[in-house]
């Protein structure tokens, strides 16, 4: 019966939304503006990074939904999760308020979308874990792709602000992937482990999960824990070939209001 529902789905359930395509267009135009130094360079950088971050948020949630769809939950298509429409991944607090606050104040990428998955229809625990793994893995892959020009020594054309913005965007992807791999209830890393827990541990997990992300955010405000976190991010960036000095330059350009 579930396969009948899949065949009845309109193509629009799988087609990228006009809003997502518009954000991609903005990303491309802002990238060109930053590359050429057109107009106010700080506004250019802000639009380029903001659009790129929104695209990565959509891809993060799309990856969750796609694996869930392949794993047996075909309702994710009915909910619009496979259209890459950012309005489908919304949560009043997690989708807008906290990500914006952390991006503006701390330069931390905090994916805040929400994809509801019916785990009871997922065909195996391995697939259930892969659903959670897919999101942060997408951020990590995005970060690697953004770092490739630096690793290959291709960062010698265009306006220097473009490379600073690209480095900062890559840094945001690294922060997002590391945060989401933390094995804490309510975070992708914890959800990855959930299918393998005993029923007793799962009940405890479910009690903590609604507050897991808030607890993780609170921990990051600690100077010691926050310091450890950024050490890990910068260390991973060094391994990938991300210039740390450009990350700082990109963040300063991004904050056009300061």
Tab-separated table of N, CA and C in Angstrom, residues 51-213:
chain	number	residue	atom	x	y	z
A	51	UNK	N	23.263	33.210	2.079
A	51	UNK	CA	22.626	32.346	1.088
A	51	UNK	C	23.276	30.969	1.078
A	52	UNK	N	24.605	30.932	1.160
A	52	UNK	CA	25.301	29.650	1.190
A	52	UNK	C	24.943	28.838	2.413
A	53	UNK	N	24.803	29.513	3.549
A	53	UNK	CA	24.429	28.812	4.775
A	53	UNK	C	23.009	28.257	4.680
A	54	UNK	N	22.104	29.023	4.095
A	54	UNK	CA	20.727	28.550	3.932
A	54	UNK	C	20.676	27.342	3.002
A	55	UNK	N	21.464	27.370	1.938
A	55	UNK	CA	21.531	26.219	1.029
A	55	UNK	C	22.011	24.983	1.778
A	56	UNK	N	23.043	25.141	2.599
A	56	UNK	CA	23.573	23.995	3.341
A	56	UNK	C	22.555	23.479	4.360
A	57	UNK	N	21.761	24.383	4.942
A	57	UNK	CA	20.704	23.966	5.862
A	57	UNK	C	19.677	23.105	5.132
A	58	UNK	N	19.296	23.549	3.932
A	58	UNK	CA	18.330	22.767	3.142
A	58	UNK	C	18.906	21.404	2.775
A	59	UNK	N	20.164	21.373	2.370
A	59	UNK	CA	20.784	20.103	1.987
A	59	UNK	C	20.931	19.169	3.181
A	60	UNK	N	21.227	19.742	4.351
A	60	UNK	CA	21.325	18.960	5.588
A	60	UNK	C	20.003	18.233	5.862
A	61	UNK	N	18.911	18.970	5.813
A	61	UNK	CA	17.610	18.379	6.100
A	61	UNK	C	17.138	17.471	4.964
A	62	UNK	N	17.461	17.855	3.736
A	62	UNK	CA	17.116	17.013	2.594
A	62	UNK	C	17.791	15.646	2.709
A	63	UNK	N	19.038	15.631	3.177
A	63	UNK	CA	19.759	14.369	3.330
A	63	UNK	C	19.064	13.465	4.347
A	64	UNK	N	18.628	14.044	5.470
A	64	UNK	CA	17.836	13.270	6.439
A	64	UNK	C	16.606	12.660	5.759
A	65	UNK	N	15.868	13.525	5.043
A	65	UNK	CA	14.602	13.101	4.448
A	65	UNK	C	14.811	12.064	3.356
A	66	UNK	N	15.860	12.242	2.550
A	66	UNK	CA	16.093	11.313	1.451
A	66	UNK	C	16.404	9.912	1.965
A	67	UNK	N	17.254	9.819	2.983
A	67	UNK	CA	17.586	8.506	3.550
A	67	UNK	C	16.340	7.900	4.195
A	68	UNK	N	15.539	8.740	4.873
A	68	UNK	CA	14.304	8.236	5.478
A	68	UNK	C	13.351	7.717	4.409
A	69	UNK	N	13.244	8.443	3.310
A	69	UNK	CA	12.375	8.019	2.204
A	69	UNK	C	12.837	6.675	1.645
A	70	UNK	N	14.146	6.563	1.414
A	70	UNK	CA	14.686	5.309	0.900
A	70	UNK	C	14.553	4.187	1.924
A	71	UNK	N	14.488	4.560	3.191
A	71	UNK	CA	14.422	3.559	4.255
A	71	UNK	C	13.028	3.116	4.623
A	72	UNK	N	12.003	3.713	4.008
A	72	UNK	CA	10.646	3.239	4.256
A	72	UNK	C	9.634	4.284	4.659
A	73	UNK	N	10.066	5.504	5.043
A	73	UNK	CA	9.116	6.538	5.440
A	73	UNK	C	8.798	7.412	4.225
A	74	UNK	N	7.780	7.042	3.486
A	74	UNK	CA	7.433	7.774	2.271
A	74	UNK	C	6.621	9.031	2.562
A	75	UNK	N	6.201	9.194	3.810
A	75	UNK	CA	5.445	10.399	4.154
A	75	UNK	C	6.321	11.651	4.115
A	76	UNK	N	7.645	11.487	4.169
A	76	UNK	CA	8.507	12.674	4.112
A	76	UNK	C	8.315	13.410	2.790
A	77	UNK	N	7.945	12.669	1.744
A	77	UNK	CA	7.685	13.319	0.456
A	77	UNK	C	6.396	14.136	0.518
A	78	UNK	N	5.381	13.593	1.211
A	78	UNK	CA	4.112	14.315	1.343
A	78	UNK	C	4.293	15.596	2.147
A	79	UNK	N	5.227	15.591	3.060
A	79	UNK	CA	5.441	16.778	3.898
A	79	UNK	C	6.302	17.832	3.204
A	80	UNK	N	6.762	17.549	2.017
A	80	UNK	CA	7.531	18.535	1.266
A	80	UNK	C	9.005	18.559	1.582
A	81	UNK	N	9.497	17.576	2.323
A	81	UNK	CA	10.896	17.581	2.729
A	81	UNK	C	11.860	17.317	1.578
A	82	UNK	N	11.354	16.763	0.480
A	82	UNK	CA	12.224	16.432	-0.650
A	82	UNK	C	12.216	17.518	-1.723
A	83	UNK	N	11.690	18.693	-1.386
A	83	UNK	CA	11.665	19.816	-2.327
A	83	UNK	C	12.742	20.851	-2.020
A	84	UNK	N	13.507	20.642	-0.956
A	84	UNK	CA	14.557	21.574	-0.555
A	84	UNK	C	14.000	22.955	-0.198
A	85	UNK	N	12.732	22.999	0.159
A	85	UNK	CA	12.086	24.256	0.541
A	85	UNK	C	12.395	24.542	2.011
A	86	UNK	N	13.124	25.629	2.307
A	86	UNK	CA	13.494	25.901	3.699
A	86	UNK	C	12.313	26.116	4.625
A	87	UNK	N	11.158	26.521	4.087
A	87	UNK	CA	9.994	26.729	4.951
A	87	UNK	C	9.418	25.416	5.459
A	88	UNK	N	9.791	24.306	4.846
A	88	UNK	CA	9.309	22.995	5.290
A	88	UNK	C	10.121	22.464	6.471
A	89	UNK	N	11.279	23.064	6.721
A	89	UNK	CA	12.160	22.570	7.779
A	89	UNK	C	12.147	23.501	8.986
A	90	UNK	N	11.026	24.106	9.263
A	90	UNK	CA	10.999	25.165	10.261
A	90	UNK	C	10.604	24.679	11.647
A	91	UNK	N	11.214	25.329	12.627
A	91	UNK	CA	10.871	25.184	14.042
A	91	UNK	C	11.024	26.586	14.623
A	92	UNK	N	10.013	27.100	15.319
A	92	UNK	CA	10.030	28.509	15.744
A	92	UNK	C	11.312	28.953	16.425
A	93	UNK	N	11.858	28.120	17.314
A	93	UNK	CA	13.054	28.503	18.043
A	93	UNK	C	14.318	28.001	17.349
A	94	UNK	N	14.336	26.730	17.003
A	94	UNK	CA	15.559	26.123	16.476
A	94	UNK	C	15.865	26.547	15.051
A	95	UNK	N	14.854	26.881	14.272
A	95	UNK	CA	15.082	27.175	12.863
A	95	UNK	C	15.517	28.615	12.610
A	96	UNK	N	15.150	29.535	13.474
A	96	UNK	CA	15.431	30.931	13.204
A	96	UNK	C	16.195	31.622	14.330
A	97	UNK	N	15.621	31.615	15.524
A	97	UNK	CA	16.168	32.433	16.605
A	97	UNK	C	17.584	31.998	16.987
A	98	UNK	N	17.748	30.746	17.403
A	98	UNK	CA	19.060	30.300	17.870
A	98	UNK	C	20.126	30.310	16.779
A	99	UNK	N	19.855	29.809	15.571
A	99	UNK	CA	20.882	29.875	14.539
A	99	UNK	C	21.339	31.294	14.222
A	100	UNK	N	20.386	32.232	14.170
A	100	UNK	CA	20.747	33.619	13.870
A	100	UNK	C	21.585	34.211	14.998
A	101	UNK	N	21.181	33.967	16.245
A	101	UNK	CA	21.926	34.499	17.395
A	101	UNK	C	23.351	33.966	17.402
A	102	UNK	N	23.506	32.670	17.178
A	102	UNK	CA	24.849	32.084	17.220
A	102	UNK	C	25.699	32.508	16.033
A	103	UNK	N	25.087	32.688	14.890
A	103	UNK	CA	25.830	33.124	13.723
A	103	UNK	C	26.316	34.554	13.894
A	104	UNK	N	25.461	35.415	14.440
A	104	UNK	CA	25.823	36.817	14.586
A	104	UNK	C	26.778	37.058	15.745
A	105	UNK	N	26.596	36.336	16.845
A	105	UNK	CA	27.400	36.594	18.039
A	105	UNK	C	28.659	35.741	18.110
A	106	UNK	N	28.578	34.525	17.628
A	106	UNK	CA	29.721	33.646	17.816
A	106	UNK	C	30.315	33.063	16.565
A	107	UNK	N	29.728	33.331	15.405
A	107	UNK	CA	30.268	32.767	14.186
A	107	UNK	C	30.196	31.247	14.167
A	108	UNK	N	29.126	30.698	14.739
A	108	UNK	CA	28.952	29.247	14.797
A	108	UNK	C	27.765	28.854	13.936
A	109	UNK	N	27.972	27.865	13.082
A	109	UNK	CA	26.889	27.372	12.253
A	109	UNK	C	26.061	26.356	13.014
A	110	UNK	N	24.813	26.680	13.250
A	110	UNK	CA	23.934	25.810	14.028
A	110	UNK	C	22.722	25.441	13.183
A	111	UNK	N	22.773	24.287	12.487
A	111	UNK	CA	21.597	23.902	11.702
A	111	UNK	C	20.367	23.832	12.589
A	112	UNK	N	19.296	24.486	12.168
A	112	UNK	CA	18.123	24.550	13.028
A	112	UNK	C	16.867	24.004	12.413
A	113	UNK	N	16.981	23.328	11.282
A	113	UNK	CA	15.794	22.789	10.646
A	113	UNK	C	15.224	21.610	11.409
A	114	UNK	N	14.073	21.180	10.971
A	114	UNK	CA	13.414	20.057	11.633
A	114	UNK	C	12.715	19.187	10.602
A	115	UNK	N	13.117	17.926	10.528
A	115	UNK	CA	12.462	16.942	9.671
A	115	UNK	C	11.862	15.874	10.570
A	116	UNK	N	10.548	15.708	10.486
A	116	UNK	CA	9.896	14.689	11.298
A	116	UNK	C	9.902	13.379	10.528
A	117	UNK	N	10.456	12.332	11.158
A	117	UNK	CA	10.569	11.017	10.534
A	117	UNK	C	9.768	10.016	11.357
A	118	UNK	N	9.001	9.175	10.686
A	118	UNK	CA	8.274	8.092	11.345
A	118	UNK	C	9.209	6.896	11.461
A	119	UNK	N	9.919	6.818	12.578
A	119	UNK	CA	10.940	5.786	12.742
A	119	UNK	C	10.349	4.379	12.824
A	120	UNK	N	9.070	4.285	13.108
A	120	UNK	CA	8.459	2.962	13.243
A	120	UNK	C	8.377	2.223	11.912
A	121	UNK	N	8.467	2.938	10.797
A	121	UNK	CA	8.376	2.276	9.494
A	121	UNK	C	9.738	2.094	8.825
A	122	UNK	N	10.792	2.570	9.475
A	122	UNK	CA	12.133	2.408	8.911
A	122	UNK	C	12.532	0.938	8.984
A	123	UNK	N	13.110	0.421	7.919
A	123	UNK	CA	13.275	-1.020	7.769
A	123	UNK	C	14.346	-1.646	8.645
A	124	UNK	N	15.294	-0.880	9.156
A	124	UNK	CA	16.335	-1.478	9.994
A	124	UNK	C	16.964	-0.423	10.885
A	125	UNK	N	17.647	-0.886	11.932
A	125	UNK	CA	18.330	0.050	12.831
A	125	UNK	C	19.492	0.742	12.134
A	126	UNK	N	20.140	0.035	11.216
A	126	UNK	CA	21.249	0.645	10.486
A	126	UNK	C	20.749	1.831	9.668
A	127	UNK	N	19.653	1.640	8.962
A	127	UNK	CA	19.086	2.733	8.176
A	127	UNK	C	18.632	3.869	9.086
A	128	UNK	N	18.067	3.515	10.229
A	128	UNK	CA	17.624	4.530	11.190
A	128	UNK	C	18.802	5.398	11.634
A	129	UNK	N	19.939	4.767	11.868
A	129	UNK	CA	21.137	5.519	12.244
A	129	UNK	C	21.652	6.360	11.083
A	130	UNK	N	21.576	5.799	9.876
A	130	UNK	CA	22.043	6.532	8.706
A	130	UNK	C	21.226	7.792	8.453
A	131	UNK	N	19.952	7.771	8.827
A	131	UNK	CA	19.123	8.973	8.682
A	131	UNK	C	19.731	10.125	9.466
A	132	UNK	N	20.128	9.847	10.695
A	132	UNK	CA	20.730	10.886	11.544
A	132	UNK	C	22.122	11.253	11.064
A	133	UNK	N	22.852	10.265	10.557
A	133	UNK	CA	24.221	10.495	10.087
A	133	UNK	C	24.249	11.384	8.845
A	134	UNK	N	23.243	11.269	8.005
A	134	UNK	CA	23.268	11.920	6.696
A	134	UNK	C	23.355	13.440	6.782
A	135	UNK	N	22.680	14.052	7.757
A	135	UNK	CA	22.672	15.512	7.856
A	135	UNK	C	24.041	16.106	8.104
A	136	UNK	N	24.681	15.783	9.250
A	136	UNK	CA	26.001	16.350	9.509
A	136	UNK	C	27.056	15.893	8.514
A	137	UNK	N	26.891	14.689	7.953
A	137	UNK	CA	27.829	14.245	6.919
A	137	UNK	C	27.754	15.153	5.699
A	138	UNK	N	26.553	15.662	5.407
A	138	UNK	CA	26.377	16.593	4.292
A	138	UNK	C	27.106	17.902	4.565
A	139	UNK	N	27.018	18.404	5.801
A	139	UNK	CA	27.762	19.615	6.158
A	139	UNK	C	29.265	19.404	6.010
A	140	UNK	N	29.739	18.247	6.441
A	140	UNK	CA	31.166	17.950	6.342
A	140	UNK	C	31.601	17.873	4.881
A	141	UNK	N	30.784	17.243	4.045
A	141	UNK	CA	31.097	17.158	2.617
A	141	UNK	C	31.105	18.546	1.986
A	142	UNK	N	30.151	19.373	2.374
A	142	UNK	CA	30.090	20.749	1.871
A	142	UNK	C	31.351	21.503	2.273
A	143	UNK	N	31.794	21.321	3.517
A	143	UNK	CA	33.007	21.988	3.987
A	143	UNK	C	34.217	21.557	3.163
A	144	UNK	N	34.339	20.267	2.910
A	144	UNK	CA	35.467	19.764	2.120
A	144	UNK	C	35.464	20.373	0.724
A	145	UNK	N	34.295	20.457	0.115
A	145	UNK	CA	34.190	21.044	-1.229
A	145	UNK	C	34.613	22.512	-1.226
A	146	UNK	N	34.241	23.245	-0.170
A	146	UNK	CA	34.596	24.660	-0.091
A	146	UNK	C	36.080	24.871	0.165
A	147	UNK	N	36.721	23.898	0.805
A	147	UNK	CA	38.146	24.020	1.144
A	147	UNK	C	39.040	23.611	-0.023
A	148	UNK	N	38.505	22.858	-0.969
A	148	UNK	CA	39.309	22.346	-2.090
A	148	UNK	C	40.118	23.444	-2.790
A	149	UNK	N	39.529	24.622	-3.110
A	149	UNK	CA	40.346	25.656	-3.778
A	149	UNK	C	41.558	26.082	-2.958
A	150	UNK	N	41.425	26.129	-1.640
A	150	UNK	CA	42.562	26.498	-0.791
A	150	UNK	C	43.616	25.390	-0.788
A	151	UNK	N	43.159	24.146	-0.707
A	151	UNK	CA	44.079	23.012	-0.676
A	151	UNK	C	44.868	22.892	-1.977
A	152	UNK	N	44.249	23.290	-3.103
A	152	UNK	CA	44.904	23.190	-4.408
A	152	UNK	C	45.637	24.475	-4.799
A	153	UNK	N	45.625	25.467	-3.901
A	153	UNK	CA	46.314	26.723	-4.195
A	153	UNK	C	45.659	27.545	-5.278
A	154	UNK	N	44.324	27.467	-5.375
A	154	UNK	CA	43.600	28.185	-6.421
A	154	UNK	C	43.079	29.539	-5.955
A	155	UNK	N	43.388	29.909	-4.718
A	155	UNK	CA	42.825	31.129	-4.122
A	155	UNK	C	43.676	32.357	-4.455
A	156	UNK	N	43.874	32.592	-5.733
A	156	UNK	CA	44.722	33.720	-6.132
A	156	UNK	C	44.071	34.616	-7.182
A	157	UNK	N	42.777	34.511	-7.345
A	157	UNK	CA	42.074	35.371	-8.290
A	157	UNK	C	40.903	36.056	-7.623
A	158	UNK	N	40.353	37.059	-8.280
A	158	UNK	CA	39.211	37.752	-7.720
A	158	UNK	C	39.569	38.623	-6.536
A	159	UNK	N	38.554	39.207	-5.926
A	159	UNK	CA	38.741	40.058	-4.755
A	159	UNK	C	39.083	39.190	-3.541
A	160	UNK	N	40.067	39.604	-2.719
A	160	UNK	CA	40.421	38.815	-1.531
A	160	UNK	C	39.227	38.559	-0.608
A	161	UNK	N	38.244	39.460	-0.626
A	161	UNK	CA	37.068	39.274	0.232
A	161	UNK	C	36.303	38.003	-0.132
A	162	UNK	N	36.346	37.608	-1.398
A	162	UNK	CA	35.651	36.384	-1.814
A	162	UNK	C	36.228	35.179	-1.096
A	163	UNK	N	37.534	35.105	-1.011
A	163	UNK	CA	38.179	33.951	-0.383
A	163	UNK	C	37.975	33.974	1.131
A	164	UNK	N	37.932	35.172	1.705
A	164	UNK	CA	37.636	35.272	3.139
A	164	UNK	C	36.213	34.787	3.409
A	165	UNK	N	35.271	35.179	2.556
A	165	UNK	CA	33.880	34.751	2.719
A	165	UNK	C	33.756	33.242	2.533
A	166	UNK	N	34.465	32.695	1.545
A	166	UNK	CA	34.416	31.256	1.296
A	166	UNK	C	34.993	30.486	2.483
A	167	UNK	N	36.072	31.010	3.055
A	167	UNK	CA	36.683	30.359	4.215
A	167	UNK	C	35.738	30.379	5.412
A	168	UNK	N	35.064	31.508	5.625
A	168	UNK	CA	34.136	31.603	6.746
A	168	UNK	C	32.953	30.663	6.551
A	169	UNK	N	32.457	30.550	5.320
A	169	UNK	CA	31.356	29.638	5.034
A	169	UNK	C	31.783	28.188	5.273
A	170	UNK	N	33.004	27.849	4.884
A	170	UNK	CA	33.523	26.504	5.149
A	170	UNK	C	33.642	26.252	6.645
A	171	UNK	N	34.068	27.284	7.375
A	171	UNK	CA	34.180	27.172	8.833
A	171	UNK	C	32.818	26.897	9.467
A	172	UNK	N	31.788	27.559	8.976
A	172	UNK	CA	30.434	27.325	9.493
A	172	UNK	C	30.014	25.876	9.272
A	173	UNK	N	30.375	25.320	8.125
A	173	UNK	CA	30.034	23.925	7.856
A	173	UNK	C	30.746	22.982	8.832
A	174	UNK	N	31.991	23.297	9.148
A	174	UNK	CA	32.732	22.467	10.101
A	174	UNK	C	32.107	22.538	11.490
A	175	UNK	N	31.743	23.738	11.925
A	175	UNK	CA	31.121	23.857	13.249
A	175	UNK	C	29.808	23.088	13.291
A	176	UNK	N	29.027	23.175	12.213
A	176	UNK	CA	27.742	22.481	12.169
A	176	UNK	C	27.916	20.975	12.209
A	177	UNK	N	28.870	20.451	11.446
A	177	UNK	CA	29.067	19.003	11.409
A	177	UNK	C	29.557	18.487	12.748
A	178	UNK	N	30.489	19.189	13.389
A	178	UNK	CA	31.019	18.729	14.678
A	178	UNK	C	29.947	18.799	15.755
A	179	UNK	N	29.200	19.899	15.803
A	179	UNK	CA	28.130	20.027	16.794
A	179	UNK	C	27.097	18.920	16.641
A	180	UNK	N	26.751	18.603	15.409
A	180	UNK	CA	25.701	17.619	15.173
A	180	UNK	C	26.164	16.192	15.385
A	181	UNK	N	27.469	15.965	15.404
A	181	UNK	CA	27.969	14.621	15.666
A	181	UNK	C	28.160	14.352	17.160
A	182	UNK	N	27.927	15.367	18.003
A	182	UNK	CA	28.037	15.158	19.447
A	182	UNK	C	26.989	14.131	19.884
A	183	UNK	N	27.384	13.081	20.598
A	183	UNK	CA	26.432	12.023	20.987
A	183	UNK	C	25.547	12.415	22.159
A	184	UNK	N	24.708	13.420	21.932
A	184	UNK	CA	23.829	13.937	22.973
A	184	UNK	C	22.374	13.800	22.535
A	185	UNK	N	21.472	13.457	23.434
A	185	UNK	CA	20.052	13.385	23.072
A	185	UNK	C	19.561	14.689	22.456
A	186	UNK	N	18.788	14.575	21.407
A	186	UNK	CA	18.268	15.745	20.735
A	186	UNK	C	19.156	16.286	19.636
A	187	UNK	N	20.350	15.695	19.478
A	187	UNK	CA	21.294	16.088	18.436
A	187	UNK	C	21.482	14.887	17.515
A	188	UNK	N	21.849	15.144	16.269
A	188	UNK	CA	21.977	14.045	15.309
A	188	UNK	C	22.892	12.937	15.805
A	189	UNK	N	23.987	13.314	16.483
A	189	UNK	CA	24.894	12.294	16.993
A	189	UNK	C	24.233	11.377	18.008
A	190	UNK	N	23.385	11.942	18.856
A	190	UNK	CA	22.653	11.126	19.814
A	190	UNK	C	21.579	10.297	19.134
A	191	UNK	N	20.895	10.904	18.157
A	191	UNK	CA	19.865	10.174	17.432
A	191	UNK	C	20.448	9.014	16.635
A	192	UNK	N	21.696	9.154	16.238
A	192	UNK	CA	22.380	8.080	15.524
A	192	UNK	C	22.517	6.840	16.404
A	193	UNK	N	22.720	7.060	17.703
A	193	UNK	CA	22.893	5.951	18.645
A	193	UNK	C	21.574	5.400	19.166
A	194	UNK	N	20.526	6.197	19.073
A	194	UNK	CA	19.241	5.852	19.691
A	194	UNK	C	18.717	4.465	19.311
A	195	UNK	N	18.738	4.065	18.038
A	195	UNK	CA	18.162	2.756	17.687
A	195	UNK	C	18.853	1.578	18.365
A	196	UNK	N	20.063	1.781	18.867
A	196	UNK	CA	20.833	0.687	19.432
A	196	UNK	C	20.744	0.632	20.955
A	197	UNK	N	19.997	1.576	21.547
A	197	UNK	CA	19.852	1.613	22.994
A	197	UNK	C	18.777	0.634	23.455
A	198	UNK	N	18.876	0.219	24.710
A	198	UNK	CA	17.838	-0.629	25.290
A	198	UNK	C	16.576	0.207	25.499
A	199	UNK	N	15.404	-0.433	25.608
A	199	UNK	CA	14.156	0.333	25.829
A	199	UNK	C	14.239	1.269	27.023
A	200	UNK	N	14.908	0.849	28.085
A	200	UNK	CA	15.025	1.693	29.276
A	200	UNK	C	15.831	2.955	28.960
A	201	UNK	N	16.950	2.777	28.255
A	201	UNK	CA	17.774	3.922	27.893
A	201	UNK	C	17.046	4.813	26.882
A	202	UNK	N	16.276	4.223	26.004
A	202	UNK	CA	15.523	5.024	25.038
A	202	UNK	C	14.498	5.915	25.720
A	203	UNK	N	13.857	5.385	26.778
A	203	UNK	CA	12.894	6.211	27.523
A	203	UNK	C	13.590	7.400	28.167
A	204	UNK	N	14.747	7.161	28.769
A	204	UNK	CA	15.506	8.260	29.350
A	204	UNK	C	15.968	9.255	28.293
A	205	UNK	N	16.382	8.728	27.150
A	205	UNK	CA	16.813	9.564	26.029
A	205	UNK	C	15.688	10.503	25.604
A	206	UNK	N	14.474	9.967	25.487
A	206	UNK	CA	13.337	10.766	25.037
A	206	UNK	C	12.973	11.869	26.019
A	207	UNK	N	13.252	11.654	27.298
A	207	UNK	CA	12.985	12.698	28.291
A	207	UNK	C	13.957	13.864	28.147
A	208	UNK	N	15.196	13.558	27.775
A	208	UNK	CA	16.231	14.591	27.678
A	208	UNK	C	16.241	15.261	26.305
A	209	UNK	N	15.862	14.518	25.260
A	209	UNK	CA	16.005	14.982	23.874
A	209	UNK	C	15.433	16.372	23.605
A	210	UNK	N	14.242	16.735	24.123
A	210	UNK	CA	13.707	18.073	23.818
A	210	UNK	C	14.601	19.213	24.281
A	211	UNK	N	15.483	18.927	25.233
A	211	UNK	CA	16.339	19.978	25.791
A	211	UNK	C	17.805	19.786	25.406
A	212	UNK	N	18.081	18.763	24.593
A	212	UNK	CA	19.465	18.432	24.268
A	212	UNK	C	20.203	19.546	23.563
A	213	UNK	N	19.591	20.129	22.531
A	213	UNK	CA	20.256	21.196	21.793
A	213	UNK	C	20.463	22.420	22.666
